[in-house]
XYZ file of C-alpha atoms in Angstrom:
511
model
C 11.452 20.577 36.538
C 11.502 22.933 39.476
C 11.095 22.206 43.166
C 9.493 25.041 45.140
C 8.891 25.320 48.896
C 5.993 27.687 49.262
C 7.333 30.839 47.568
C 10.968 30.068 48.259
C 12.990 28.292 45.587
C 15.012 25.393 46.904
C 18.377 24.442 45.505
C 18.158 21.391 43.337
C 20.844 19.025 44.460
C 20.937 16.699 41.496
C 19.015 16.071 38.281
C 19.935 13.067 36.180
C 18.493 11.228 33.223
C 20.184 7.826 33.111
C 18.846 4.273 33.120
C 19.526 2.288 36.267
C 19.767 -1.462 36.590
C 19.598 -1.654 40.381
C 15.936 -0.628 40.522
C 14.771 -3.295 38.038
C 11.040 -3.534 37.607
C 10.465 -4.282 41.283
C 10.376 -0.540 41.729
C 7.877 0.240 38.973
C 5.252 -1.982 37.446
C 4.958 -1.694 33.695
C 1.931 -4.010 33.632
C -0.299 -3.294 36.651
C -3.448 -5.432 36.626
C -6.633 -3.419 37.085
C -9.010 -5.009 39.575
C -12.141 -6.737 38.267
C -14.463 -4.507 40.349
C -16.302 -7.605 41.568
C -17.782 -6.697 44.945
C -20.654 -9.201 45.226
C -20.098 -12.621 46.825
C -21.694 -15.760 45.415
C -22.038 -19.408 46.278
C -22.681 -21.852 43.422
C -26.077 -20.310 42.652
C -26.954 -17.026 44.355
C -25.542 -13.961 46.078
C -24.335 -14.462 49.660
C -22.876 -12.331 52.435
C -19.091 -12.081 52.649
C -17.598 -15.387 53.837
C -15.188 -15.343 56.766
C -11.892 -17.210 56.937
C -12.629 -20.900 57.245
C -16.111 -20.650 55.775
C -17.179 -22.199 52.491
C -16.591 -19.938 49.464
C -13.945 -17.895 51.261
C -11.192 -16.662 48.926
C -13.231 -15.708 45.870
C -12.512 -12.637 43.756
C -14.674 -10.195 45.738
C -12.561 -10.981 48.839
C -9.567 -9.163 47.327
C -9.177 -5.627 46.013
C -6.196 -4.890 43.828
C -5.602 -1.791 41.702
C -9.059 -0.223 41.848
C -10.239 0.934 38.391
C -9.563 4.664 38.109
C -10.187 6.818 35.048
C -9.996 10.463 34.065
C -12.262 11.943 31.400
C -10.060 14.468 29.670
C -13.004 16.274 28.094
C -11.627 15.903 24.584
C -12.919 12.473 23.579
C -10.170 10.637 25.445
C -10.083 8.700 28.723
C -6.891 8.250 30.759
C -6.548 5.055 32.773
C -4.820 6.142 35.965
C -3.733 2.586 36.783
C -2.239 1.431 33.490
C -1.069 4.730 32.006
C -2.981 3.989 28.805
C -5.096 6.618 27.092
C -8.241 5.472 25.268
C -10.670 6.860 22.753
C -13.886 7.364 24.684
C -16.370 6.172 22.066
C -16.649 3.585 19.289
C -18.810 6.104 17.374
C -16.503 6.056 14.368
C -18.798 7.793 11.878
C -19.371 10.702 14.246
C -23.143 10.738 13.963
C -23.721 10.696 17.719
C -24.901 7.106 18.061
C -23.224 3.709 18.134
C -24.579 1.160 15.705
C -23.578 -1.265 12.972
C -22.389 1.586 10.738
C -19.599 2.305 13.241
C -18.184 -1.198 13.021
C -15.151 -2.232 11.025
C -13.549 -5.457 9.939
C -10.267 -6.530 11.499
C -8.248 -5.257 8.535
C -10.192 -1.983 8.415
C -9.678 -1.376 12.145
C -5.933 -1.846 11.765
C -5.756 0.459 8.761
C -7.939 3.147 10.349
C -5.568 3.385 13.325
C -2.865 4.727 11.012
C -4.879 7.866 10.247
C -6.847 8.178 13.496
C -6.471 11.669 14.963
C -8.128 12.501 18.265
C -7.430 15.315 20.754
C -4.347 16.262 18.771
C -2.731 12.829 19.114
C -1.793 10.787 16.060
C 0.005 7.855 17.716
C -3.129 5.762 18.299
C -3.036 2.010 17.805
C -5.444 -0.922 17.787
C -5.048 -2.357 21.309
C -3.527 -5.725 22.039
C -5.830 -8.262 23.655
C -4.167 -7.644 27.040
C -4.631 -3.887 26.708
C -8.247 -4.400 25.658
C -8.921 -6.794 28.543
C -7.585 -4.246 31.043
C -10.914 -2.406 30.615
C -13.150 -5.341 31.524
C -14.965 -5.298 34.853
C -16.861 -8.224 36.335
C -19.589 -6.158 37.923
C -21.336 -6.789 34.596
C -24.098 -9.337 34.043
C -24.013 -11.847 31.178
C -27.198 -11.439 29.060
C -26.790 -14.793 27.298
C -30.217 -16.362 26.958
C -32.000 -13.008 27.128
C -34.684 -12.887 24.457
C -35.911 -9.320 24.935
C -35.096 -6.290 22.821
C -34.572 -3.644 25.511
C -31.093 -3.240 26.980
C -32.164 -0.817 29.712
C -31.756 -3.312 32.546
C -28.630 -5.021 31.215
C -25.233 -4.342 32.787
C -22.175 -4.400 30.489
C -18.669 -5.404 31.520
C -17.149 -1.936 31.083
C -17.422 1.306 33.057
C -20.072 3.293 31.172
C -19.500 6.283 33.452
C -16.438 6.904 31.292
C -16.702 4.842 28.113
C -19.460 5.010 25.520
C -20.830 1.536 24.863
C -23.543 -0.119 22.791
C -24.854 -3.645 22.511
C -25.371 -5.287 19.119
C -27.514 -3.443 16.577
C -30.858 -5.257 16.442
C -31.942 -3.072 13.514
C -29.071 -4.511 11.484
C -30.011 -8.094 12.316
C -27.442 -8.501 15.092
C -27.900 -10.103 18.491
C -27.713 -8.048 21.669
C -24.428 -9.773 22.552
C -22.786 -8.775 19.255
C -20.670 -6.058 20.891
C -17.272 -7.631 20.228
C -14.295 -5.237 20.284
C -11.373 -5.776 17.946
C -7.809 -6.289 19.158
C -4.555 -6.465 17.222
C -3.862 -10.074 18.289
C -4.264 -12.758 15.678
C -4.427 -16.341 16.919
C -1.283 -18.218 15.937
C -3.487 -21.215 15.146
C -6.843 -21.323 13.423
C -10.389 -21.925 14.626
C -13.509 -23.481 13.125
C -11.475 -25.889 11.038
C -9.170 -23.364 9.396
C -10.369 -19.772 9.870
C -7.866 -16.989 10.445
C -8.851 -15.698 13.858
C -8.584 -12.465 15.851
C -8.963 -12.374 19.624
C -11.601 -9.903 20.764
C -13.181 -8.808 24.033
C -16.955 -8.786 24.343
C -18.050 -6.217 26.915
C -21.659 -7.334 26.467
C -21.167 -10.864 27.820
C -17.761 -10.631 29.541
C -15.602 -12.984 27.478
C -12.524 -13.220 25.285
C -13.049 -15.328 22.201
C -11.415 -15.873 18.864
C -13.446 -14.351 16.037
C -12.986 -14.635 12.263
C -11.115 -11.941 10.355
C -13.184 -12.941 7.331
C -16.905 -13.544 6.846
C -19.112 -15.547 9.172
C -20.643 -18.689 7.604
C -23.249 -17.705 5.028
C -22.096 -14.065 4.930
C -20.199 -12.232 2.205
C -18.944 -9.317 4.304
C -16.062 -9.731 6.754
C -17.279 -9.851 10.358
C -17.590 -6.351 11.820
C -16.347 -5.113 15.217
C -16.572 -2.071 17.437
C -13.248 -0.338 18.106
C -11.574 1.619 20.892
C -8.118 2.935 20.050
C -5.314 3.301 22.599
C -2.018 5.118 23.056
C 0.728 5.299 25.684
C 2.579 2.736 27.877
C 3.893 0.500 25.103
C 5.199 -1.883 27.797
C 1.698 -2.820 28.937
C 0.984 -6.527 28.585
C 4.651 -7.577 28.458
C 5.620 -9.971 31.256
C 8.936 -10.078 33.088
C 9.106 -13.562 34.618
C 11.750 -14.731 37.086
C 12.159 -18.327 38.280
C 12.673 -18.132 42.033
C 14.006 -21.683 42.165
C 11.504 -22.756 44.826
C 8.458 -23.657 42.774
C 7.334 -20.054 42.342
C 7.577 -17.560 39.498
C 7.578 -13.792 40.026
C 6.350 -11.472 37.298
C 8.146 -8.202 37.951
C 5.948 -6.469 35.367
C 2.740 -7.132 37.329
C 4.087 -7.590 40.857
C 2.469 -11.029 41.141
C 3.986 -14.346 42.232
C 2.679 -17.575 40.685
C 2.990 -21.273 41.415
C 5.260 -22.831 38.832
C 3.189 -26.009 38.772
C -0.562 -26.247 38.475
C -2.676 -28.343 40.842
C -2.230 -31.456 38.694
C -5.894 -32.436 38.460
C -9.308 -30.974 37.711
C -11.603 -29.798 40.481
C -14.887 -27.973 40.915
C -14.861 -24.257 41.714
C -15.661 -24.674 45.439
C -12.904 -27.284 45.720
C -10.528 -24.925 43.918
C -11.166 -22.289 46.591
C -10.428 -24.846 49.306
C -7.281 -26.006 47.498
C -5.987 -22.418 47.367
C -6.794 -21.761 51.016
C -4.858 -24.837 52.174
C -1.865 -24.463 49.856
C 1.617 -23.984 51.327
C 4.068 -23.578 48.460
C 7.544 -22.020 48.359
C 7.194 -21.174 52.049
C 4.039 -19.084 51.545
C 0.546 -19.827 52.806
C -1.288 -16.789 51.386
C -1.972 -18.181 47.924
C -5.311 -17.476 46.265
C -7.228 -18.262 43.120
C -6.301 -15.501 40.663
C -9.065 -13.271 39.410
C -9.830 -13.517 35.714
C -7.646 -10.544 34.775
C -4.660 -11.754 36.786
C -4.965 -15.179 35.170
C -5.214 -13.723 31.673
C -2.037 -11.725 32.305
C 0.194 -14.810 32.089
C -1.187 -16.028 28.769
C 1.323 -16.200 25.934
C -0.639 -15.394 22.781
C 2.297 -16.494 20.654
C 1.686 -20.134 21.587
C -0.997 -22.687 20.803
C -1.058 -26.506 20.965
C -1.679 -26.898 17.231
C 1.322 -24.719 16.302
C 3.899 -24.883 19.100
C 2.805 -28.211 20.651
C 2.619 -26.334 23.946
C 0.069 -24.514 26.060
C -0.452 -20.757 25.701
C 1.937 -19.930 28.527
C 5.661 -19.250 28.878
C 7.615 -22.521 29.254
C 9.020 -21.216 32.552
C 5.724 -22.627 33.891
C 4.852 -26.317 34.063
C 1.473 -27.222 32.626
C -0.198 -30.614 33.049
C -1.125 -32.382 29.829
C -4.676 -33.654 29.528
C -6.549 -35.900 27.154
C -9.364 -33.788 25.781
C -12.927 -34.742 24.838
C -11.741 -35.908 21.416
C -9.039 -38.185 22.839
C -6.207 -35.833 21.870
C -3.319 -34.456 23.918
C -4.215 -30.951 25.050
C -3.806 -28.587 27.996
C -6.205 -27.479 30.712
C -8.340 -24.471 31.333
C -7.774 -22.839 34.730
C -10.342 -21.575 37.191
C -10.338 -17.972 38.299
C -11.909 -16.831 41.551
C -14.210 -14.566 39.527
C -17.903 -15.330 39.284
C -19.250 -14.791 35.769
C -22.516 -13.271 36.934
C -25.710 -13.679 34.923
C -28.815 -11.531 34.591
C -30.817 -14.691 35.356
C -32.452 -13.954 38.707
C -32.708 -17.586 39.814
C -29.042 -18.468 39.175
C -27.011 -15.236 39.051
C -23.870 -16.859 40.458
C -23.912 -20.287 38.852
C -20.879 -19.804 36.578
C -17.252 -18.793 37.131
C -14.744 -17.484 34.619
C -11.932 -19.709 33.369
C -9.057 -19.108 30.962
C -8.038 -21.565 28.241
C -4.343 -22.408 28.147
C -5.194 -25.236 25.778
C -7.604 -25.118 22.865
C -11.022 -23.593 23.542
C -12.979 -26.553 22.221
C -16.588 -26.689 21.145
C -19.014 -29.094 19.510
C -20.136 -27.627 16.178
C -23.250 -29.081 14.559
C -22.455 -29.541 10.865
C -24.587 -28.875 8.982
C -26.878 -26.984 11.393
C -29.810 -28.985 12.735
C -28.251 -32.205 11.395
C -27.471 -33.827 14.748
C -23.882 -34.359 13.562
C -21.391 -32.743 15.949
C -17.697 -32.144 15.295
C -15.277 -31.242 18.087
C -12.934 -28.402 17.125
C -11.032 -25.428 18.457
C -13.774 -22.809 18.248
C -12.313 -19.867 20.200
C -8.563 -20.422 20.451
C -6.023 -21.047 23.188
C -6.136 -17.775 25.111
C -9.915 -17.477 25.292
C -11.725 -16.651 28.529
C -15.098 -18.343 28.934
C -17.121 -19.666 31.886
C -18.273 -22.976 33.361
C -20.848 -24.054 35.922
C -19.179 -24.066 39.331
C -20.482 -27.551 40.162
C -22.289 -30.336 38.354
C -21.770 -33.264 36.003
C -20.156 -32.523 32.608
C -22.076 -35.482 31.185
C -25.180 -33.297 31.318
C -23.635 -31.236 28.481
C -22.622 -33.932 25.966
C -22.371 -31.380 23.155
C -21.399 -28.341 25.149
C -23.228 -25.070 25.627
C -23.999 -22.028 23.508
C -23.960 -21.420 19.737
C -20.455 -22.878 19.337
C -21.089 -25.758 21.718
C -18.452 -24.640 24.237
C -17.140 -27.746 25.987
C -18.323 -27.865 29.603
C -15.729 -29.409 31.909
C -16.594 -28.058 35.376
C -13.496 -29.840 36.743
C -10.925 -27.296 35.639
C -7.344 -26.980 36.833
C -5.817 -24.472 39.225
C -2.757 -22.230 39.203
C -2.341 -20.069 42.284
C -1.161 -16.487 42.748
C -0.121 -14.129 45.530
C 1.244 -10.603 45.713
C 5.027 -10.603 45.406
C 6.551 -9.494 48.701
C 9.102 -7.044 47.354
C 6.919 -5.245 44.863
C 6.561 -1.507 45.277
C 4.470 -0.999 42.194
C 1.867 1.681 41.625
C 0.209 1.221 44.997
C 0.957 3.529 47.863
C 3.289 2.184 50.494
C 1.314 2.756 53.642
C 4.282 3.868 55.700
C 3.131 7.186 57.101
C 5.218 7.375 60.244
C 6.190 10.916 59.275
C 2.751 11.889 57.908
C 4.161 12.104 54.390
C 1.594 12.858 51.688
C 1.837 13.288 47.916
C -0.893 14.962 45.910
C -0.306 14.435 42.176
C -3.073 16.118 40.220
C -3.846 14.189 36.992
C -3.067 16.282 33.949
C -1.759 19.203 36.056
C 1.815 20.456 35.951
C 2.273 20.850 39.719
C 2.635 18.081 42.315
C 2.074 19.070 45.946
C 4.058 17.251 48.616
C 3.368 17.478 52.331
C 6.582 16.620 54.153
C 4.864 16.337 57.516
C 7.484 16.075 60.254
C 10.239 15.119 57.857
C 13.287 17.407 57.690
C 15.293 15.637 54.999
C 14.799 13.076 52.288
C 14.989 12.243 48.606
C 12.436 12.792 45.846
C 12.614 10.699 42.696
C 10.513 10.390 39.540
C 10.640 7.172 37.533
C 9.384 6.249 34.101
C 7.426 3.007 33.819
C 10.584 1.377 32.444
C 12.468 2.054 35.686
C 14.439 5.019 34.368
C 15.208 7.726 36.917
C 14.094 11.023 35.405
C 14.495 13.264 38.419
C 16.283 13.184 41.777
C 16.280 15.879 44.429
C 17.689 15.703 47.939
C 16.024 18.226 50.198
C 16.437 19.545 53.716
C 13.240 21.286 54.681
C 9.807 20.758 56.203
C 6.248 21.739 55.416
C 5.008 21.709 51.827
C 6.875 21.407 48.547
C 5.619 21.983 45.032
C 7.219 20.174 42.131
C 6.860 21.660 38.646
C 6.656 18.771 36.137
C 5.834 20.822 33.041
C 9.066 19.713 31.348
C 8.069 16.037 31.499
C 6.659 14.466 28.320
C 3.154 12.994 28.328
C 2.885 9.609 29.994
C 2.628 7.614 33.209
C 5.227 8.226 35.927
C 5.891 7.305 39.537
C 7.067 9.732 42.199
C 8.705 8.456 45.384
C 9.715 10.251 48.534
C 12.058 8.537 50.980
C 13.078 9.682 54.440
C 15.110 7.843 57.081
C 11.863 6.505 58.564
C 9.343 6.256 55.737
C 8.875 5.725 52.046
C 5.910 6.590 49.868
C 5.171 6.112 46.172
C 2.378 7.331 43.935
C 1.679 7.179 40.226
C 0.622 10.161 38.172
C -0.234 10.942 34.580
C 1.211 13.886 32.720
C -0.923 14.807 29.700
């Protein structure tokens, strides 16, 4: 790598390639959570104007903006996520015929096997994404079409950015429902669903949910259930937590830069009450706690745990999780509210539901046999599912749940709070521009431009997402520098510039 000031070559003071322990992952986030893109505010039924501090419904998802979704279309069938450092295949058109339909779908085993030989844009290291990688693409500016009986999808809004990703609803010509747009992930449920089915977690960008789906055939079918597929490459650390017990009732995840309450709220509450609970919470000396958005909440799931297998909730045991007695009288664990409204296309009640995440079993009442009136309570979608509940109401009005799998309706879900960890640098810019410092990394380009402003001396560093220092240069100059990064491998990196009075950090992707 070369550092150039205008046309004059500067002397490189020091270049090193050694791991450092002092930086830890406070300096770089290996698992940045992409914001949900929810910008509309809702009460328990309809859209409202933005609530002010102290007003009802203050503190919901749309009140907070995290790592804004940011993508780059590389023009070769791939999409780079500029937040996560992951690169994605742009389209689930696997047969290459220019449309997306049932013929493009694969079973779970086929999607795993096809990744081994998948070659796109010259890359051969593609993989079937984990459920956390897959969920990083979801956005909650979508509208749930559940209950829609039409055949046109023109006015429907999926839960993925179709400005970058090709997407299709279920193939009606093949006998599917519009919502049959489930995407495969590599995560198998450690338990089973539906009374014994091997189960894969998938993300449905049609209706905005994570559910467990069978790896084998659906009831009455001979063919294994079929799924759309996006493949992914890069940032192998994505989705791996790095928890630290702060010893004061809080847990910091250095991988995401988020701080969590170690204990949950201890009892179930409606969604409006959950917002109030978060607003009034003072825990571990902090009073800026909030309800996590759906993607933040999903980030702390441990998909290696399930009540039926580990006798524990689907979360790291560094957290405390209240036991509950479920609808079948069994010991189980709660679902937790997010601050994210699960918006519906229904014009009269677009904001009636909010997203929750199951840290216990995702129970449902299955009618067996169909139309018999005999209902059996079972784990239908797996601990680790993300579904939605009415924000207010009486659960007794849904004695056998809701939807085709009879999803249990609780309404009074539990709460675990989150805040931004104070010491996290992460992938966000530090807004310390006392010296008018500016960094202009150009995605996919080999030159980074740096405006030193009024600074006369400082230190440039480039980090990998694992916290490894790849480049250090101490400079004494002013004006503009250009850094040649052509010798870096492909991947996500972070460049920092530090002067006596300011510090700035920015992420960049090198293709």
